[in-house]
Amino acid sequence: MSVEDNLLKLVEVETPDDQDYLLQEQVGFILRKAHQRHVSIFAAHIGDLTPPQFAALAKLRDVGETSQNQLGTLIAMDAATVKGVIDRLKARGLVELSKHEVDKRRLLVNLTAEGRDAIERLIPLAREITQETLAPLSAKEIATFMKLLAKLA
Amino acid sequence: MSVEDNLLKLVEVETPDDQDYLLQEQVGFILRKAHQRHVSIFAAHIGDLTPPQFAALAKLRDVGETSQNQLGTLIAMDAATVKGVIDRLKARGLVELSKHEVDKRRLLVNLTAEGRDAIERLIPLAREITQETLAPLSAKEIATFMKLLAKLA
DNA sequence: GCAAATTCATTCGTATGCAAATGATATCAA
DNA sequence: TTGATATCATTTGCATACGAATGAATTTGC
């Protein structure tokens, strides 16, 4: 390495300004890649359902019948997005819709028998997905990571 | 709490099977929410450009002219996705396209003067976005989190 | 009790994101 | 050299994701 290079490096170390911005070190960029990797692992284990569709079924299993909007809140989806997800689950016979008797604005969503079977069958696979996603980390690292990630979400 | 409730709780603790699956504790779900939060913070600071568009400009600033596919690899986007992103940046005059002289398959992408101005102007805002995204964590937690997140991505 | 504000759901428009198929070009191997 | 492969880019189709606008129904505030 030349004297000039060393001088240049010294200047860079001492004045880390805009020259320095490295996309691949930004949280947002890495977060996007980590999410991509998870979705890819998910697809490899559960091919016929997307993560959002799975989330909807899993949450319905937890809470039972709810309104479409309420379900959206529970799985962090806005109204427009949740509608599409529920439409597709309904088209496949995994959920059924009904009108709320009292509040006529609300559209109630519930699992069908088939939907309940599906989610029960898929949950063991979902556990594997979680495991594989976290596989690069040790048990202790997983605990630390989940704690910090939860703070960011 | 009734005796029955306590017995029930005991049973749950001792047999953590499928009854236990909690969507909101799964990496994939929290990863998705953390990513959503970041995108929202990004939009609040940089309204007229999306994170993928910004990523494309920032990477072009780093590496200079490259082929569309190569750029996609560098910013973790598949060929179909990167095409749309570049099309929109081109429509706004931030990048320009040209044909590779030797390899006629390749489409070269480069920043325009306007694109270069834009990315230089936006980088300070991007630093703020990173900071705000990580704001819930202490400096030490940030270091730990970034190390572990990188392992997962 | 009634007007204003809120909530629920839908629709539209735009932007990722990816699988799969296709066409053009380039490279490799027999 | 040529036939098989591989690479680059495009297109299509489907599925999130969200802002903004709209309409219907409910709740609030005075």
Tab-separated table of C-alpha atoms (C1' of nucleotides) in Angstrom:
chain	number	residue	atom	x	y	z
A	1	MET	CA	0.000	0.000	0.000
A	2	SER	CA	1.342	3.421	-0.975
A	3	VAL	CA	1.919	6.369	1.329
A	4	GLU	CA	-0.929	8.135	-0.433
A	5	ASP	CA	-3.311	5.247	0.312
A	6	ASN	CA	-2.403	5.280	3.960
A	7	LEU	CA	-2.952	8.996	4.180
A	8	LEU	CA	-6.284	8.572	2.465
A	9	LYS	CA	-7.318	5.857	4.875
A	10	LEU	CA	-6.313	7.986	7.825
A	11	VAL	CA	-8.451	10.840	6.601
A	12	GLU	CA	-11.417	8.519	6.148
A	13	VAL	CA	-11.119	7.129	9.639
A	14	GLU	CA	-10.930	10.584	11.103
A	15	THR	CA	-13.755	12.106	9.127
A	16	PRO	CA	-16.515	9.516	8.733
A	17	ASP	CA	-18.988	11.622	6.774
A	18	ASP	CA	-21.246	10.893	3.816
A	19	GLN	CA	-18.483	9.053	2.020
A	20	ASP	CA	-19.126	6.331	4.529
A	21	TYR	CA	-22.756	5.487	4.088
A	22	LEU	CA	-22.886	1.739	3.525
A	23	LEU	CA	-26.270	0.416	2.518
A	24	GLN	CA	-25.463	-3.133	3.503
A	25	GLU	CA	-24.849	-2.080	7.109
A	26	GLN	CA	-28.146	-0.248	7.615
A	27	VAL	CA	-30.793	-1.868	9.812
A	28	GLY	CA	-33.522	-1.381	7.282
A	29	PHE	CA	-31.649	-3.138	4.543
A	30	ILE	CA	-30.638	-6.099	6.701
A	31	LEU	CA	-34.116	-6.296	8.216
A	32	ARG	CA	-35.528	-6.580	4.702
A	33	LYS	CA	-33.075	-9.366	3.852
A	34	ALA	CA	-33.774	-11.267	7.066
A	35	HIS	CA	-37.477	-11.043	6.339
A	36	GLN	CA	-36.915	-12.274	2.795
A	37	ARG	CA	-34.964	-15.238	4.081
A	38	HIS	CA	-37.730	-16.136	6.501
A	39	VAL	CA	-40.399	-15.973	3.808
A	40	SER	CA	-38.278	-18.225	1.640
A	41	ILE	CA	-37.909	-20.771	4.463
A	42	PHE	CA	-41.646	-20.546	5.066
A	43	ALA	CA	-42.407	-21.261	1.421
A	44	ALA	CA	-40.100	-24.282	1.459
A	45	HIS	CA	-42.053	-25.817	4.360
A	46	ILE	CA	-45.567	-24.590	3.617
A	47	GLY	CA	-46.019	-24.196	-0.077
A	48	ASP	CA	-49.720	-23.681	-0.401
A	49	LEU	CA	-50.178	-20.874	2.128
A	50	THR	CA	-48.393	-17.533	2.545
A	51	PRO	CA	-47.173	-16.212	5.911
A	52	PRO	CA	-49.992	-13.633	6.099
A	53	GLN	CA	-52.589	-16.294	5.302
A	54	PHE	CA	-51.097	-18.551	7.940
A	55	ALA	CA	-51.083	-15.684	10.432
A	56	ALA	CA	-54.784	-15.088	9.848
A	57	LEU	CA	-55.659	-18.749	10.426
A	58	ALA	CA	-53.405	-19.036	13.491
A	59	LYS	CA	-54.933	-15.944	15.055
A	60	LEU	CA	-58.483	-17.080	14.353
A	61	ARG	CA	-57.595	-20.322	16.103
A	62	ASP	CA	-56.520	-18.285	19.139
A	63	VAL	CA	-59.364	-15.841	19.412
A	64	GLY	CA	-62.233	-17.486	17.553
A	65	GLU	CA	-64.716	-15.468	15.550
A	66	THR	CA	-63.808	-11.770	15.130
A	67	SER	CA	-64.458	-8.920	12.782
A	68	GLN	CA	-62.239	-8.534	9.752
A	69	ASN	CA	-60.801	-5.254	11.021
A	70	GLN	CA	-60.136	-6.607	14.497
A	71	LEU	CA	-58.331	-9.579	12.978
A	72	GLY	CA	-56.269	-7.148	10.936
A	73	THR	CA	-55.230	-5.319	14.088
A	74	LEU	CA	-54.247	-8.589	15.752
A	75	ILE	CA	-52.005	-9.650	12.879
A	76	ALA	CA	-50.696	-6.175	12.021
A	77	MET	CA	-52.422	-5.770	8.668
A	78	ASP	CA	-54.300	-2.734	7.448
A	79	ALA	CA	-57.914	-3.009	6.339
A	80	ALA	CA	-57.152	-3.138	2.632
A	81	THR	CA	-54.565	-5.875	3.010
A	82	VAL	CA	-56.574	-8.063	5.366
A	83	LYS	CA	-59.509	-7.989	2.983
A	84	GLY	CA	-57.475	-9.576	0.227
A	85	VAL	CA	-56.065	-12.215	2.546
A	86	ILE	CA	-59.507	-13.152	3.899
A	87	ASP	CA	-61.015	-13.188	0.412
A	88	ARG	CA	-58.479	-15.764	-0.681
A	89	LEU	CA	-58.918	-17.889	2.435
A	90	LYS	CA	-62.675	-17.789	1.922
A	91	ALA	CA	-62.307	-18.798	-1.729
A	92	ARG	CA	-60.443	-21.867	-0.489
A	93	GLY	CA	-63.047	-22.716	2.119
A	94	LEU	CA	-60.743	-22.176	5.094
A	95	VAL	CA	-62.750	-19.347	6.653
A	96	GLU	CA	-66.394	-18.341	6.558
A	97	LEU	CA	-67.916	-14.878	6.773
A	98	SER	CA	-71.084	-13.688	8.438
A	99	LYS	CA	-72.719	-10.408	9.361
A	100	HIS	CA	-72.655	-9.117	12.895
A	101	GLU	CA	-76.231	-9.196	14.234
A	102	VAL	CA	-76.019	-5.996	16.255
A	103	ASP	CA	-73.365	-3.880	14.549
A	104	LYS	CA	-74.217	-4.077	10.891
A	105	ARG	CA	-70.895	-2.583	9.807
A	106	ARG	CA	-68.926	-5.586	10.987
A	107	LEU	CA	-68.024	-8.623	8.927
A	108	LEU	CA	-67.345	-11.608	11.162
A	109	VAL	CA	-64.664	-14.105	10.186
A	110	ASN	CA	-64.301	-17.617	11.531
A	111	LEU	CA	-62.472	-20.834	10.733
A	112	THR	CA	-64.378	-23.541	8.900
A	113	ALA	CA	-63.887	-27.145	9.993
A	114	GLU	CA	-61.491	-27.467	7.101
A	115	GLY	CA	-59.667	-24.313	8.155
A	116	ARG	CA	-59.314	-25.632	11.691
A	117	ASP	CA	-57.921	-28.926	10.411
A	118	ALA	CA	-55.483	-27.046	8.221
A	119	ILE	CA	-54.087	-24.806	10.922
A	120	GLU	CA	-53.712	-27.694	13.392
A	121	ARG	CA	-51.866	-29.653	10.751
A	122	LEU	CA	-49.621	-26.716	9.858
A	123	ILE	CA	-48.578	-25.621	13.329
A	124	PRO	CA	-45.906	-28.322	13.686
A	125	LEU	CA	-44.466	-27.184	10.354
A	126	ALA	CA	-44.533	-23.599	11.574
A	127	ARG	CA	-42.434	-24.641	14.552
A	128	GLU	CA	-39.866	-26.069	12.155
A	129	ILE	CA	-39.917	-22.824	10.175
A	130	THR	CA	-39.180	-20.830	13.309
A	131	GLN	CA	-36.370	-23.227	14.190
A	132	GLU	CA	-34.792	-23.099	10.770
A	133	THR	CA	-35.044	-19.316	10.625
A	134	LEU	CA	-33.191	-19.068	13.938
A	135	ALA	CA	-30.759	-21.878	13.169
A	136	PRO	CA	-27.753	-19.557	12.599
A	137	LEU	CA	-27.996	-18.503	16.257
A	138	SER	CA	-27.191	-20.373	19.477
A	139	ALA	CA	-29.869	-20.818	22.141
A	140	LYS	CA	-28.517	-17.921	24.137
A	141	GLU	CA	-28.257	-15.716	21.051
A	142	ILE	CA	-31.856	-16.564	20.158
A	143	ALA	CA	-33.061	-15.378	23.537
A	144	THR	CA	-31.109	-12.131	23.218
A	145	PHE	CA	-32.171	-11.554	19.642
A	146	MET	CA	-35.870	-12.137	20.292
A	147	LYS	CA	-35.807	-9.734	23.212
A	148	LEU	CA	-34.192	-6.972	21.161
A	149	LEU	CA	-36.245	-7.632	18.041
A	150	ALA	CA	-39.433	-7.365	20.083
A	151	LYS	CA	-38.310	-3.931	21.245
A	152	LEU	CA	-37.997	-2.816	17.638
A	153	ALA	CA	-41.354	-4.161	16.448
B	1	MET	CA	-57.577	-17.419	40.727
B	2	SER	CA	-59.518	-20.626	41.261
B	3	VAL	CA	-58.049	-24.024	42.025
B	4	GLU	CA	-59.217	-25.124	38.609
B	5	ASP	CA	-57.337	-22.267	36.927
B	6	ASN	CA	-54.159	-23.138	38.759
B	7	LEU	CA	-54.443	-26.787	37.759
B	8	LEU	CA	-55.026	-25.708	34.188
B	9	LYS	CA	-51.997	-23.461	34.230
B	10	LEU	CA	-49.889	-26.252	35.702
B	11	VAL	CA	-50.936	-28.588	32.937
B	12	GLU	CA	-50.084	-26.007	30.302
B	13	VAL	CA	-46.657	-25.415	31.739
B	14	GLU	CA	-45.906	-29.100	31.875
B	15	THR	CA	-47.196	-29.982	28.408
B	16	PRO	CA	-46.209	-27.213	26.006
B	17	ASP	CA	-47.623	-28.753	22.850
B	18	ASP	CA	-49.677	-27.310	20.001
B	19	GLN	CA	-51.983	-25.558	22.421
B	20	ASP	CA	-49.087	-23.226	22.973
B	21	TYR	CA	-48.331	-21.908	19.535
B	22	LEU	CA	-48.354	-18.136	19.873
B	23	LEU	CA	-48.141	-16.264	16.599
B	24	GLN	CA	-46.994	-13.050	18.224
B	25	GLU	CA	-43.898	-14.781	19.610
B	26	GLN	CA	-42.682	-16.254	16.320
B	27	VAL	CA	-39.610	-14.717	14.677
B	28	GLY	CA	-41.266	-14.437	11.308
B	29	PHE	CA	-44.186	-12.479	12.635
B	30	ILE	CA	-42.066	-10.066	14.676
B	31	LEU	CA	-39.596	-9.705	11.828
B	32	ARG	CA	-42.461	-8.669	9.593
B	33	LYS	CA	-43.644	-6.103	12.139
B	34	ALA	CA	-40.144	-4.690	12.676
B	35	HIS	CA	-39.782	-4.325	8.938
B	36	GLN	CA	-43.154	-2.593	8.700
B	37	ARG	CA	-42.138	-0.145	11.399
B	38	HIS	CA	-38.914	0.650	9.600
B	39	VAL	CA	-40.700	1.274	6.310
B	40	SER	CA	-43.100	3.581	8.101
B	41	ILE	CA	-40.220	5.549	9.647
B	42	PHE	CA	-38.566	5.701	6.244
B	43	ALA	CA	-41.709	7.100	4.648
B	44	ALA	CA	-41.981	9.751	7.347
B	45	HIS	CA	-38.480	11.022	6.550
B	46	ILE	CA	-38.294	10.380	2.809
B	47	GLY	CA	-41.730	10.671	1.324
B	48	ASP	CA	-41.016	10.667	-2.370
B	49	LEU	CA	-38.827	7.564	-2.582
B	50	THR	CA	-39.351	4.015	-1.354
B	51	PRO	CA	-36.692	1.998	0.516
B	52	PRO	CA	-35.995	-0.191	-2.548
B	53	GLN	CA	-35.649	2.877	-4.778
B	54	PHE	CA	-33.314	4.466	-2.256
B	55	ALA	CA	-31.321	1.241	-2.053
B	56	ALA	CA	-30.858	1.213	-5.818
B	57	LEU	CA	-29.595	4.814	-5.879
B	58	ALA	CA	-27.333	4.296	-2.855
B	59	LYS	CA	-25.767	1.216	-4.398
B	60	LEU	CA	-25.257	2.882	-7.765
B	61	ARG	CA	-23.464	5.649	-5.891
B	62	ASP	CA	-21.148	3.018	-4.393
B	63	VAL	CA	-20.368	0.934	-7.434
B	64	GLY	CA	-21.067	3.213	-10.373
B	65	GLU	CA	-22.505	1.885	-13.620
B	66	THR	CA	-23.626	-1.770	-13.505
B	67	SER	CA	-25.990	-4.087	-15.249
B	68	GLN	CA	-29.556	-4.243	-14.030
B	69	ASN	CA	-29.179	-7.849	-12.889
B	70	GLN	CA	-25.925	-7.174	-11.080
B	71	LEU	CA	-27.511	-4.260	-9.275
B	72	GLY	CA	-30.351	-6.547	-8.284
B	73	THR	CA	-27.898	-8.998	-6.759
B	74	LEU	CA	-26.199	-6.205	-4.817
B	75	ILE	CA	-29.462	-4.970	-3.282
B	76	ALA	CA	-31.099	-8.386	-2.874
B	77	MET	CA	-33.797	-8.003	-5.489
B	78	ASP	CA	-34.777	-10.539	-8.113
B	79	ALA	CA	-34.739	-9.610	-11.802
B	80	ALA	CA	-38.462	-8.947	-12.061
B	81	THR	CA	-38.520	-6.675	-9.034
B	82	VAL	CA	-35.436	-4.687	-9.922
B	83	LYS	CA	-36.818	-3.979	-13.357
B	84	GLY	CA	-39.847	-2.230	-11.919
B	85	VAL	CA	-37.733	-0.213	-9.498
B	86	ILE	CA	-35.330	0.913	-12.227
B	87	ASP	CA	-38.191	1.712	-14.602
B	88	ARG	CA	-39.658	4.094	-12.055
B	89	LEU	CA	-36.312	5.710	-11.263
B	90	LYS	CA	-35.717	6.183	-14.982
B	91	ALA	CA	-39.163	7.722	-15.437
B	92	ARG	CA	-38.163	10.281	-12.811
B	93	GLY	CA	-34.832	10.993	-14.446
B	94	LEU	CA	-32.739	9.690	-11.538
B	95	VAL	CA	-31.022	6.920	-13.510
B	96	GLU	CA	-30.187	6.416	-17.151
B	97	LEU	CA	-29.948	3.189	-19.122
B	98	SER	CA	-27.593	2.161	-21.889
B	99	LYS	CA	-26.660	-0.989	-23.744
B	100	HIS	CA	-23.488	-2.861	-22.988
B	101	GLU	CA	-21.189	-2.541	-25.973
B	102	VAL	CA	-19.779	-6.042	-25.844
B	103	ASP	CA	-22.434	-8.171	-24.159
B	104	LYS	CA	-25.640	-7.230	-25.897
B	105	ARG	CA	-27.770	-8.937	-23.259
B	106	ARG	CA	-26.826	-6.459	-20.572
B	107	LEU	CA	-28.645	-3.262	-19.723
B	108	LEU	CA	-26.355	-0.811	-17.961
B	109	VAL	CA	-27.758	1.437	-15.264
B	110	ASN	CA	-26.151	4.606	-13.947
B	111	LEU	CA	-27.054	7.664	-11.903
B	112	THR	CA	-27.900	10.853	-13.749
B	113	ALA	CA	-26.564	14.142	-12.371
B	114	GLU	CA	-29.984	14.616	-10.817
B	115	GLY	CA	-29.888	11.126	-9.339
B	116	ARG	CA	-26.485	11.800	-7.833
B	117	ASP	CA	-27.688	15.045	-6.306
B	118	ALA	CA	-30.737	13.267	-4.912
B	119	ILE	CA	-28.843	10.455	-3.233
B	120	GLU	CA	-26.261	12.830	-1.718
B	121	ARG	CA	-29.065	14.953	-0.368
B	122	LEU	CA	-30.936	11.944	1.034
B	123	ILE	CA	-28.081	10.155	2.786
B	124	PRO	CA	-28.201	12.407	5.867
B	125	LEU	CA	-31.922	11.662	6.130
B	126	ALA	CA	-31.182	7.962	5.794
B	127	ARG	CA	-28.849	8.223	8.769
B	128	GLU	CA	-31.706	9.696	10.782
B	129	ILE	CA	-33.963	6.862	9.654
B	130	THR	CA	-31.463	4.288	10.876
B	131	GLN	CA	-31.152	6.128	14.172
B	132	GLU	CA	-34.876	6.379	14.714
B	133	THR	CA	-35.410	2.743	13.799
B	134	LEU	CA	-32.853	1.717	16.415
B	135	ALA	CA	-33.947	4.297	18.989
B	136	PRO	CA	-35.662	1.742	21.277
B	137	LEU	CA	-32.252	0.131	21.885
B	138	SER	CA	-29.211	1.317	23.839
B	139	ALA	CA	-25.844	1.649	22.104
B	140	LYS	CA	-24.714	-1.687	23.463
B	141	GLU	CA	-27.986	-3.357	22.475
B	142	ILE	CA	-27.669	-1.939	18.968
B	143	ALA	CA	-24.242	-3.514	18.558
B	144	THR	CA	-25.539	-6.870	19.762
B	145	PHE	CA	-28.677	-6.714	17.678
B	146	MET	CA	-26.902	-5.798	14.463
B	147	LYS	CA	-24.454	-8.631	14.909
B	148	LEU	CA	-27.206	-11.198	15.422
B	149	LEU	CA	-29.476	-9.771	12.730
B	150	ALA	CA	-26.644	-9.981	10.221
B	151	LYS	CA	-26.308	-13.675	11.030
B	152	LEU	CA	-29.963	-14.201	10.141
B	153	ALA	CA	-29.925	-12.271	6.875
C	1	DG	C1'	-81.992	13.814	20.329
C	2	DC	C1'	-79.103	15.352	16.770
C	3	DA	C1'	-75.038	16.941	14.407
C	4	DA	C1'	-70.143	15.768	14.417
C	5	DA	C1'	-66.809	12.545	14.818
C	6	DT	C1'	-65.525	7.725	14.640
C	7	DT	C1'	-65.456	3.085	13.090
C	8	DC	C1'	-65.925	-0.762	9.647
C	9	DA	C1'	-65.468	-2.217	5.281
C	10	DT	C1'	-64.607	-1.581	0.338
C	11	DT	C1'	-62.329	0.191	-3.711
C	12	DC	C1'	-58.627	2.288	-6.388
C	13	DG	C1'	-53.981	3.242	-7.410
C	14	DT	C1'	-49.180	2.388	-6.827
C	15	DA	C1'	-45.167	-0.348	-5.422
C	16	DT	C1'	-42.713	-4.277	-3.966
C	17	DG	C1'	-41.741	-9.446	-4.291
C	18	DC	C1'	-41.327	-13.808	-6.459
C	19	DA	C1'	-42.282	-18.028	-9.559
C	20	DA	C1'	-42.454	-19.429	-14.132
C	21	DA	C1'	-42.161	-18.950	-18.983
C	22	DT	C1'	-39.894	-16.748	-22.935
C	23	DG	C1'	-36.472	-14.776	-26.095
C	24	DA	C1'	-31.954	-13.124	-27.035
C	25	DT	C1'	-27.247	-13.647	-26.390
C	26	DA	C1'	-23.052	-15.727	-24.646
C	27	DT	C1'	-20.259	-19.554	-23.040
C	28	DC	C1'	-18.918	-24.295	-22.696
C	29	DA	C1'	-17.793	-28.842	-24.278
C	30	DA	C1'	-17.439	-32.635	-27.198
D	1	DT	C1'	-17.906	-25.729	-34.974
D	2	DT	C1'	-22.018	-26.790	-33.109
D	3	DG	C1'	-25.206	-28.342	-29.762
D	4	DA	C1'	-26.188	-28.028	-24.859
D	5	DT	C1'	-26.052	-24.751	-21.000
D	6	DA	C1'	-26.047	-20.708	-18.812
D	7	DT	C1'	-26.965	-15.806	-18.306
D	8	DC	C1'	-29.573	-11.337	-18.909
D	9	DA	C1'	-33.700	-9.225	-19.359
D	10	DT	C1'	-38.702	-9.105	-19.981
D	11	DT	C1'	-43.411	-10.418	-19.259
D	12	DT	C1'	-47.323	-12.468	-16.877
D	13	DG	C1'	-49.749	-13.772	-12.893
D	14	DC	C1'	-50.472	-13.731	-8.158
D	15	DA	C1'	-49.991	-11.941	-3.367
D	16	DT	C1'	-48.834	-8.614	0.024
D	17	DA	C1'	-48.746	-3.605	1.620
D	18	DC	C1'	-50.467	0.897	2.260
D	19	DG	C1'	-52.436	5.742	1.339
D	20	DA	C1'	-56.537	7.940	0.123
D	21	DA	C1'	-61.302	8.287	-0.952
D	22	DT	C1'	-65.971	6.585	-0.217
D	23	DG	C1'	-70.221	4.917	1.896
D	24	DA	C1'	-72.682	2.811	5.630
D	25	DA	C1'	-73.420	2.382	10.431
D	26	DT	C1'	-72.408	3.587	15.163
D	27	DT	C1'	-70.928	6.471	18.977
D	28	DT	C1'	-70.023	10.883	21.113
D	29	DG	C1'	-70.781	15.457	22.732
D	30	DC	C1'	-73.500	19.067	23.679
